[in-house]
CSV table of C-alpha atoms and ligand atoms in Angstrom, one decimal:
chain,number,residue,atom,x,y,z
A,1,MET,CA,96.8,51.5,114.1
A,2,SER,CA,94.8,49.0,116.0
A,3,ALA,CA,97.2,46.1,115.3
A,4,SER,CA,96.4,44.4,118.6
A,5,THR,CA,92.7,43.9,117.6
A,6,LEU,CA,93.7,41.8,114.6
A,7,GLU,CA,93.5,38.1,115.0
A,8,SER,CA,96.6,36.1,113.8
A,9,THR,CA,97.1,35.3,110.2
A,10,ASP,CA,94.1,33.7,108.6
A,11,CYS,CA,95.5,33.5,105.0
A,12,THR,CA,94.5,30.2,103.6
A,13,THR,CA,97.3,29.9,101.0
A,14,ALA,CA,100.3,30.8,103.1
A,15,ARG,CA,102.2,28.4,105.5
A,16,PRO,CA,102.2,29.2,109.3
A,17,GLY,CA,104.7,31.9,110.1
A,18,ALA,CA,105.0,32.9,106.4
A,19,PHE,CA,104.9,36.6,107.4
A,20,GLY,CA,106.8,36.5,110.7
A,21,ASN,CA,105.3,38.8,113.3
A,22,ALA,CA,103.0,40.4,110.8
A,23,ILE,CA,99.3,39.8,111.6
A,24,GLY,CA,97.3,41.6,109.0
A,25,LEU,CA,97.0,44.6,106.7
A,26,VAL,CA,95.4,47.9,107.9
A,27,CYS,CA,94.1,50.7,105.7
A,28,ARG,CA,96.2,53.9,106.2
A,29,ALA,CA,93.2,56.1,105.3
A,30,CYS,CA,90.3,54.5,107.3
A,31,GLY,CA,91.9,51.9,109.6
A,32,THR,CA,89.9,48.9,108.2
A,33,GLU,CA,91.6,45.6,108.8
A,34,GLN,CA,92.2,42.9,106.2
A,35,GLU,CA,93.9,39.5,106.3
A,36,LEU,CA,97.4,39.0,104.9
A,37,GLY,CA,97.4,38.2,101.2
A,38,PRO,CA,98.0,39.8,97.8
A,39,HIS,CA,96.0,42.9,98.7
A,40,TYR,CA,97.0,46.5,98.4
A,41,ALA,CA,93.7,48.5,98.4
A,42,CYS,CA,91.2,48.8,101.2
A,43,ILE,CA,87.9,47.0,100.6
A,44,GLU,CA,86.1,49.9,102.2
A,45,CYS,CA,87.7,53.0,100.8
A,46,PHE,CA,90.3,51.9,98.3
A,47,GLY,CA,93.0,53.5,100.5
A,48,PRO,CA,96.5,52.1,100.7
A,49,LEU,CA,97.2,49.1,103.0
A,50,GLU,CA,100.0,48.8,105.5
A,51,VAL,CA,101.4,45.8,107.3
A,52,ALA,CA,100.4,45.5,111.0
A,53,TYR,CA,102.4,43.5,113.6
A,54,ASP,CA,102.3,41.9,117.0
A,55,PHE,CA,105.9,42.2,117.9
A,56,GLY,CA,106.2,40.8,121.3
A,57,THR,CA,109.7,41.2,122.7
A,58,ILE,CA,112.6,42.0,120.4
A,59,THR,CA,116.1,42.7,121.9
A,60,ARG,CA,119.2,44.4,120.5
A,61,GLU,CA,121.2,41.3,121.2
A,62,GLN,CA,118.8,39.2,119.2
A,63,ILE,CA,119.2,41.6,116.2
A,64,GLU,CA,123.0,42.0,116.6
A,65,ALA,CA,123.4,38.1,116.4
A,66,GLY,CA,121.7,38.1,113.0
A,67,PRO,CA,123.2,38.2,109.5
A,68,LYS,CA,124.9,41.3,108.2
A,69,SER,CA,122.0,42.0,105.9
A,70,ILE,CA,118.4,43.3,106.3
A,71,TRP,CA,117.5,39.8,107.6
A,72,ARG,CA,119.0,40.7,111.0
A,73,TYR,CA,115.6,42.7,111.3
A,74,GLN,CA,113.5,39.7,110.4
A,75,PRO,CA,111.3,40.0,113.5
A,76,LEU,CA,110.4,43.6,112.4
A,77,LEU,CA,109.5,42.6,108.8
A,78,PRO,CA,106.7,40.5,107.1
A,79,VAL,CA,109.1,37.6,106.3
A,80,PRO,CA,109.4,34.1,107.8
A,81,ALA,CA,112.0,33.3,110.5
A,82,ASP,CA,113.9,31.1,107.9
A,83,ILE,CA,114.1,33.9,105.3
A,84,ALA,CA,117.8,33.7,105.2
A,85,SER,CA,117.7,30.1,103.9
A,86,PHE,CA,116.0,31.2,100.6
A,87,PRO,CA,118.1,32.4,97.7
A,88,ASN,CA,117.9,36.1,97.4
A,89,THR,CA,120.3,39.1,97.1
A,90,ASP,CA,120.7,39.6,100.9
A,91,PRO,CA,120.8,43.4,100.7
A,92,GLY,CA,121.4,45.9,103.4
A,93,PHE,CA,123.8,46.7,106.1
A,94,THR,CA,125.4,49.3,103.9
A,95,ARG,CA,128.0,51.7,105.4
A,96,LEU,CA,127.2,54.7,107.4
A,97,VAL,CA,129.9,57.2,106.6
A,98,LYS,CA,130.9,60.1,108.9
A,99,ALA,CA,131.0,63.0,106.4
A,100,ASP,CA,133.4,65.5,108.2
A,101,ASN,CA,134.7,67.1,105.0
A,102,LEU,CA,131.2,67.7,103.6
A,103,ALA,CA,130.0,68.9,107.1
A,104,ARG,CA,132.9,71.4,107.1
A,105,GLU,CA,132.1,72.7,103.6
A,106,LEU,CA,128.4,73.1,104.6
A,107,GLY,CA,129.1,74.6,108.0
A,108,MET,CA,127.6,71.6,109.8
A,109,LYS,CA,128.7,70.0,113.1
A,110,ASN,CA,127.8,66.3,112.7
A,111,LEU,CA,126.9,64.8,109.4
A,112,TRP,CA,126.5,61.2,108.2
A,113,VAL,CA,125.9,59.6,104.7
A,114,LYS,CA,124.0,56.4,104.7
A,115,ASP,CA,125.4,55.0,101.5
A,116,ASP,CA,123.0,52.6,99.8
A,117,SER,CA,125.0,52.5,96.6
A,118,GLY,CA,126.6,49.5,98.3
A,119,ASN,CA,123.6,47.2,97.7
A,120,PRO,CA,123.7,44.2,95.3
A,121,THR,CA,122.3,46.2,92.4
A,122,HIS,CA,123.6,49.6,93.7
A,123,SER,CA,120.5,51.2,95.0
A,124,PHE,CA,118.2,51.1,98.0
A,125,LYS,CA,115.6,49.2,95.8
A,126,ASP,CA,117.3,45.9,96.7
A,127,ARG,CA,115.8,46.2,100.2
A,128,VAL,CA,112.2,46.6,99.1
A,129,VAL,CA,112.4,44.0,96.4
A,130,ALA,CA,113.8,41.4,98.8
A,131,VAL,CA,110.8,41.7,101.1
A,132,ALA,CA,108.4,41.7,98.2
A,133,LEU,CA,110.0,38.6,96.8
A,134,SER,CA,109.5,36.8,100.1
A,135,ALA,CA,105.8,37.8,100.1
A,136,ALA,CA,105.5,36.6,96.5
A,137,ARG,CA,107.1,33.3,97.3
A,138,GLU,CA,104.9,32.7,100.4
A,139,LEU,CA,101.7,33.6,98.5
A,140,GLY,CA,102.6,31.2,95.7
A,141,MET,CA,103.0,33.9,93.1
A,142,LYS,CA,105.2,32.8,90.3
A,143,VAL,CA,106.4,35.9,88.4
A,144,LEU,CA,108.1,38.9,89.8
A,145,ALA,CA,107.2,42.1,87.9
A,146,CYS,CA,107.3,45.9,88.3
A,147,PRO,CA,106.9,49.3,86.5
A,148,SER,CA,110.2,51.1,87.2
A,149,THR,CA,112.1,54.4,86.9
A,150,GLY,CA,115.3,52.3,86.6
A,151,ASN,CA,116.7,51.1,89.9
A,152,LEU,CA,113.7,49.0,90.7
A,153,ALA,CA,114.2,47.3,87.3
A,154,ASN,CA,117.7,46.3,88.2
A,155,ALA,CA,116.7,45.0,91.6
A,156,VAL,CA,113.7,43.0,90.4
A,157,ALA,CA,115.5,41.4,87.4
A,158,ALA,CA,118.5,40.5,89.7
A,159,ALA,CA,116.4,39.1,92.6
A,160,ALA,CA,114.2,37.0,90.2
A,161,ALA,CA,117.4,35.6,88.5
A,162,ARG,CA,118.8,34.6,91.9
A,163,ALA,CA,115.5,33.1,93.1
A,164,GLY,CA,115.2,31.2,89.8
A,165,ILE,CA,111.8,32.7,88.9
A,166,LYS,CA,110.6,34.7,85.9
A,167,SER,CA,110.7,38.5,85.8
A,168,VAL,CA,108.7,41.0,83.7
A,169,VAL,CA,109.9,44.5,84.1
A,170,PHE,CA,108.3,47.6,82.5
A,171,ILE,CA,110.3,50.9,81.9
A,172,PRO,CA,109.8,54.2,80.2
A,173,GLU,CA,111.7,53.9,76.8
A,174,ASN,CA,113.7,57.1,77.5
A,175,LEU,CA,115.5,55.7,80.5
A,176,GLU,CA,119.3,56.1,80.9
A,177,ARG,CA,121.0,53.5,78.7
A,178,PRO,CA,123.1,52.1,81.7
A,179,LYS,CA,119.9,51.4,83.6
A,180,ILE,CA,118.5,49.5,80.6
A,181,LEU,CA,121.6,47.4,80.1
A,182,THR,CA,122.1,46.6,83.8
A,183,THR,CA,118.5,45.3,83.9
A,184,ALA,CA,118.6,43.3,80.6
A,185,VAL,CA,121.9,41.6,81.6
A,186,TYR,CA,120.0,39.6,84.3
A,187,GLY,CA,117.7,38.0,81.7
A,188,GLY,CA,114.0,38.0,82.3
A,189,THR,CA,111.6,40.0,80.1
A,190,LEU,CA,112.4,43.8,79.8
A,191,VAL,CA,109.6,45.8,78.2
A,192,ALA,CA,110.3,49.4,77.1
A,193,VAL,CA,107.0,51.5,77.0
A,194,ARG,CA,106.4,54.6,74.9
A,195,GLY,CA,105.5,57.0,77.7
A,196,ASN,CA,106.6,58.4,81.1
A,197,TYR,CA,106.7,56.5,84.3
A,198,ASP,CA,103.2,57.4,85.2
A,199,ASP,CA,102.0,55.8,81.8
A,200,VAL,CA,104.1,52.7,82.6
A,201,ASN,CA,102.7,52.4,86.2
A,202,LYS,CA,99.1,52.7,84.8
A,203,LEU,CA,99.8,49.9,82.3
A,204,ALA,CA,101.3,47.7,85.1
A,205,SER,CA,98.2,48.2,87.3
A,206,GLU,CA,96.1,47.1,84.4
A,207,ILE,CA,98.2,44.0,83.8
A,208,ALA,CA,98.3,43.2,87.5
A,209,GLY,CA,94.5,43.1,87.4
A,210,GLU,CA,94.5,40.5,84.6
A,211,GLU,CA,97.5,38.3,85.2
A,212,GLU,CA,96.9,36.2,88.3
A,213,GLY,CA,100.0,35.0,90.1
A,214,TRP,CA,102.2,38.0,89.0
A,215,ALA,CA,103.7,39.9,91.9
A,216,PHE,CA,104.1,43.5,90.8
A,217,VAL,CA,106.4,44.4,93.7
A,218,ASN,CA,105.3,48.0,93.9
A,219,VAL,CA,101.6,47.4,93.0
A,220,ASN,CA,99.9,44.4,94.2
A,221,VAL,CA,102.4,43.4,96.9
A,222,ARG,CA,103.2,47.0,97.7
A,223,PRO,CA,102.4,46.7,101.4
A,224,TYR,CA,105.2,44.2,101.8
A,225,TYR,CA,107.6,45.9,99.5
A,226,ALA,CA,107.2,49.2,101.4
A,227,GLU,CA,108.3,47.5,104.7
A,228,GLY,CA,111.7,46.9,103.2
A,229,SER,CA,112.4,50.6,103.5
A,230,LYS,CA,112.1,50.5,107.3
A,231,THR,CA,115.5,48.7,107.3
A,232,LEU,CA,117.2,52.0,106.4
A,233,ALA,CA,115.9,53.4,109.6
A,234,TYR,CA,116.9,50.3,111.7
A,235,GLU,CA,120.4,50.2,110.3
A,236,THR,CA,121.0,54.0,110.7
A,237,ALA,CA,119.9,53.7,114.4
A,238,GLU,CA,121.9,50.6,115.0
A,239,GLN,CA,125.0,51.9,113.3
A,240,LEU,CA,124.8,55.1,115.4
A,241,GLY,CA,125.0,52.9,118.5
A,242,TRP,CA,121.2,52.5,118.8
A,243,ARG,CA,120.4,56.2,118.6
A,244,ILE,CA,117.9,58.2,116.5
A,245,PRO,CA,119.5,61.2,114.7
A,246,GLU,CA,117.9,64.6,115.1
A,247,GLN,CA,117.4,65.2,111.3
A,248,ILE,CA,117.2,63.0,108.2
A,249,VAL,CA,117.2,64.0,104.6
A,250,ILE,CA,115.6,61.6,102.2
A,251,PRO,CA,114.9,61.7,98.4
A,252,VAL,CA,111.2,61.4,97.4
A,253,ALA,CA,109.8,59.6,94.3
A,254,SER,CA,106.6,57.8,95.2
A,255,GLY,CA,107.4,58.8,98.9
A,256,SER,CA,107.2,55.2,100.2
A,257,GLN,CA,110.8,55.2,101.5
A,258,LEU,CA,110.4,58.4,103.4
A,259,THR,CA,107.1,57.4,105.1
A,260,LYS,CA,108.5,53.9,106.0
A,261,VAL,CA,111.6,55.3,107.5
A,262,ASP,CA,109.4,57.3,109.8
A,263,LYS,CA,107.4,54.1,110.6
A,264,GLY,CA,110.7,52.2,111.3
A,265,LEU,CA,112.0,54.8,113.7
A,266,THR,CA,108.7,55.0,115.6
A,267,GLU,CA,108.7,51.1,115.9
A,268,LEU,CA,112.3,51.2,117.4
A,269,GLY,CA,111.2,53.7,120.0
A,270,LYS,CA,108.0,51.8,120.9
A,271,LEU,CA,109.9,48.5,121.3
A,272,GLY,CA,112.5,50.2,123.5
A,273,LEU,CA,115.4,49.4,121.1
A,274,VAL,CA,116.3,53.1,121.2
A,275,GLU,CA,115.3,56.0,123.2
A,276,ALA,CA,112.3,57.6,121.5
A,277,THR,CA,114.0,61.0,120.9
A,278,PRO,CA,112.4,63.5,118.5
A,279,TYR,CA,113.6,63.7,114.9
A,280,LYS,CA,112.8,65.8,111.8
A,281,ILE,CA,112.4,64.3,108.4
A,282,PHE,CA,113.1,66.3,105.3
A,283,GLY,CA,112.1,65.3,101.7
A,284,ALA,CA,114.2,66.1,98.7
A,285,GLN,CA,112.9,66.4,95.1
A,286,ALA,CA,114.1,67.8,91.7
A,287,THR,CA,112.4,70.9,90.6
A,288,GLY,CA,111.5,69.2,87.3
A,289,CYS,CA,109.3,66.7,89.3
A,290,SER,CA,108.5,68.3,92.6
A,291,PRO,CA,104.8,67.9,93.2
A,292,VAL,CA,105.3,67.2,96.9
A,293,ALA,CA,107.6,70.0,97.5
A,294,GLN,CA,105.2,72.4,95.7
A,295,ALA,CA,102.3,71.1,97.9
A,296,PHE,CA,104.4,71.5,101.0
A,297,ARG,CA,105.2,75.1,100.2
A,298,ASP,CA,101.5,75.9,99.3
A,299,GLY,CA,100.3,74.4,102.5
A,300,HIS,CA,98.1,71.9,100.6
A,301,ASP,CA,97.2,68.4,101.8
A,302,VAL,CA,96.7,67.1,98.3
A,303,VAL,CA,99.5,66.6,95.7
A,304,ARG,CA,98.8,67.9,92.2
A,305,PRO,CA,100.3,65.6,89.6
A,306,VAL,CA,102.9,67.0,87.2
A,307,LYS,CA,104.6,65.9,84.0
A,308,PRO,CA,108.3,65.1,84.9
A,309,ASP,CA,111.2,66.9,83.3
A,310,THR,CA,114.4,66.3,85.1
A,311,ILE,CA,117.8,64.5,84.9
A,312,ALA,CA,116.8,62.8,88.2
A,313,LYS,CA,114.9,60.0,86.4
A,314,SER,CA,114.9,57.7,89.4
A,315,LEU,CA,112.7,60.2,91.2
A,316,ALA,CA,110.6,61.2,88.3
A,317,ILE,CA,107.1,60.1,89.5
A,318,GLY,CA,104.7,62.9,88.6
A,319,ASN,CA,101.8,61.4,90.6
A,320,PRO,CA,103.4,60.0,93.8
A,321,ALA,CA,101.3,57.4,95.6
A,322,ASP,CA,102.5,58.3,99.1
A,323,GLY,CA,102.7,62.1,98.4
A,324,PRO,CA,100.1,63.1,101.1
A,325,TYR,CA,101.7,60.8,103.6
A,326,VAL,CA,105.1,62.6,103.0
A,327,LEU,CA,103.6,65.9,103.6
A,328,ASP,CA,102.0,64.6,106.9
A,329,THR,CA,105.3,63.1,108.0
A,330,CYS,CA,107.5,66.1,107.2
A,331,ARG,CA,104.9,68.5,108.7
A,332,ARG,CA,104.3,66.4,111.9
A,333,THR,CA,108.1,65.9,112.6
A,334,GLY,CA,108.9,69.6,112.0
A,335,GLY,CA,110.8,68.9,108.7
A,336,ALA,CA,110.1,70.2,105.2
A,337,VAL,CA,110.1,69.2,101.5
A,338,GLU,CA,112.2,71.2,99.1
A,339,ASP,CA,113.4,70.9,95.6
A,340,VAL,CA,116.5,71.8,93.6
A,341,SER,CA,117.3,72.5,89.9
A,342,ASP,CA,119.1,70.0,87.6
A,343,ASP,CA,122.2,72.2,87.8
A,344,GLU,CA,122.1,72.0,91.6
A,345,VAL,CA,121.7,68.2,91.3
A,346,ARG,CA,124.9,68.1,89.2
A,347,ASP,CA,126.6,70.3,91.8
A,348,GLY,CA,125.4,68.1,94.5
A,349,ILE,CA,126.9,65.0,92.9
A,350,GLN,CA,130.2,66.7,92.4
A,351,LEU,CA,130.2,68.1,96.0
A,352,LEU,CA,129.7,64.7,97.6
A,353,ALA,CA,132.3,63.1,95.3
A,354,ARG,CA,134.9,65.8,95.9
A,355,THR,CA,134.5,66.0,99.7
A,356,GLU,CA,133.8,62.3,100.6
A,357,GLY,CA,134.8,60.1,97.7
A,358,ILE,CA,131.2,58.9,97.3
A,359,PHE,CA,129.8,59.0,93.7
A,360,ALA,CA,126.0,59.3,93.9
A,361,GLU,CA,123.6,58.9,91.2
A,362,THR,CA,121.3,61.9,90.3
A,363,ALA,CA,118.9,61.0,93.3
A,364,GLY,CA,121.9,61.5,95.6
A,365,GLY,CA,122.7,64.7,93.9
A,366,VAL,CA,119.1,65.9,94.7
A,367,THR,CA,119.5,65.0,98.3
A,368,ILE,CA,122.9,66.7,98.8
A,369,ALA,CA,121.7,69.8,97.0
A,370,THR,CA,118.6,69.9,99.0
A,371,LEU,CA,120.7,69.6,102.2
A,372,LYS,CA,122.6,72.6,101.2
A,373,LYS,CA,119.5,74.5,100.3
A,374,ILE,CA,117.7,73.9,103.6
A,375,ILE,CA,120.7,74.9,105.5
A,376,ALA,CA,120.7,78.2,103.6
A,377,THR,CA,117.0,78.7,104.2
A,378,GLY,CA,117.3,78.0,107.9
A,379,GLN,CA,115.0,75.0,107.7
A,380,LEU,CA,117.7,72.5,108.7
A,381,ASP,CA,119.8,73.1,111.9
A,382,PRO,CA,123.5,72.8,110.9
A,383,GLU,CA,124.4,72.2,114.6
A,384,ALA,CA,122.2,69.1,114.9
A,385,GLU,CA,123.2,65.6,114.1
A,386,THR,CA,122.0,64.9,110.6
A,387,VAL,CA,121.8,61.8,108.3
A,388,VAL,CA,121.4,62.0,104.5
A,389,PHE,CA,120.6,59.0,102.3
A,390,ASN,CA,122.6,58.4,99.2
A,391,THR,CA,120.2,55.9,97.6
A,392,GLY,CA,122.0,55.0,94.3
A,393,ASP,CA,125.3,54.8,92.4
A,394,GLY,CA,126.6,57.4,90.1
A,395,LEU,CA,127.9,54.8,87.6
A,396,LYS,CA,124.3,54.4,86.4
A,397,THR,CA,123.9,58.1,85.6
A,398,LEU,CA,127.2,59.1,84.1
A,399,ASP,CA,125.6,61.5,81.6
A,400,ALA,CA,124.7,63.8,84.4
A,401,ILE,CA,128.4,64.8,84.9
A,402,ALA,CA,129.9,63.8,81.5
A,403,ASP,CA,130.2,67.4,80.4
A,404,ARG,CA,131.6,68.6,83.7
A,405,VAL,CA,134.5,66.4,84.5
A,406,GLY,CA,137.4,64.8,82.7
A,407,PRO,CA,141.2,64.6,82.6
A,408,ALA,CA,143.1,67.9,83.4
A,409,ALA,CA,145.2,67.4,80.3
A,410,THR,CA,146.2,64.8,77.7
A,411,ILE,CA,150.1,64.7,77.5
A,412,ASP,CA,152.9,62.7,75.9
A,413,PRO,CA,154.4,60.0,78.2
A,414,THR,CA,157.5,62.1,79.2
A,415,TYR,CA,158.5,64.0,82.3
A,416,PRO,CA,159.1,67.3,80.4
A,417,ALA,CA,155.6,67.0,78.9
A,418,PHE,CA,154.2,66.5,82.4
A,419,THR,CA,156.0,69.5,83.9
A,420,ALA,CA,155.2,71.7,80.8
A,421,ALA,CA,151.5,71.0,81.3
A,422,ASN,CA,151.8,72.8,84.7
A,423,LEU,CA,149.2,70.7,86.4
A,424,VAL,CA,150.2,70.5,90.1
B,501,PLP,C1,113.1,54.7,93.9
B,501,PLP,C2,114.2,55.6,94.4
B,501,PLP,C3,114.0,56.5,95.4
B,501,PLP,C4,112.7,56.9,96.1
B,501,PLP,O1,111.8,55.9,96.3
B,501,PLP,P1,110.3,56.1,96.7
B,501,PLP,O2,110.2,55.1,97.8
B,501,PLP,O3,109.5,55.8,95.5
B,501,PLP,O4,110.1,57.5,97.2
B,501,PLP,C5,115.1,57.2,95.9
B,501,PLP,N1,116.3,57.0,95.4
B,501,PLP,C6,116.5,56.2,94.4
B,501,PLP,C7,117.9,56.0,93.8
B,501,PLP,C8,115.5,55.4,93.9
B,501,PLP,O5,115.8,54.5,92.9
B,502,ZN,ZN1,90.1,52.3,104.0
């Protein structure tokens, strides 16, 4: 990326410093540069755009003195220096849990779970929405919108409510009921669409082209949205004592999160905030929607779209926008992309809950089950320091384990009844 050749922001509508240290947008496919604005496709080749920066000097002390949210990384994000003074959900700085019990069970030496279920709407999506909301505000866009597989719907509706702006959220009609209710409760307009996520996404792109001033967080302000995922990398490194782990396992839907975690780790090394030690990134998918894992195994560079059929609905994107970049990242770092069956996903949810007291949604089940699988296949080194991301909360996908867990017995309220049941 030739960020240094970009002139500083020349965006007519935004105030000075509206995007912090960001200086422009760069095409990930051909490198063509464009000014900051509500753009997401390259004017030359229609490739995806990415935010470029001129960072200058950033120190650990400066970051550590910041708020306990993603805004401590403001100098590394396309947001203004006074970002914390605007009403938003202040996501991030979620716990990094040393998972010794799970490590023992899997024969591992050194395992951590980055638990993003602790975000305001209980998934990592609060991070990306917070950055997209800032971009929308600075660009004078008045409506926050998205097509969503569920968690993004929660995050957009909540962030818009808190910011006091309108939201319009589009979801596939067959979404888990808890995710529908936990979006609708924030107000705003929730639209259920007869179709799968890829149909919803297509509709949203069409509307984005018609409705000026609507910020579809993952469509027309996607370059800014995507930068929010870098904060997972920053936090993980900072919480490890400013170190990069040797292996990271990340769930893949559109693939944006995985590719931006790689970008974030690279930035930390370049800025000298951590030692630029090598790391491997692994992608996790559910077999019922595993186009990237399939392409990885087949050695292909292109990702052939599939029709999703899995309980991991938050990852059910059949035509992932960042699929090719996930393949590149995992191959380049020496990682892999693997997939697991829905039954393995349920096992993964229960395994994490039983060993670490962390209740993950289906996406977390995918990640834990994939971790187990790639240890068995020899792709992941059980001796090396490993971080797995739990990106969402099990309370939103209760149906996944509803047939598997419950009370050991139902008894009368007497001591003899308890002993007769022979439970412990
Ligand atoms: C959206 C989502 C992901 C993956 O996000 P992408 O950036 O689209 O790959 C992972 N986990 C959960 C819980 C999600 O909601
Ligand atoms: Zn291009």
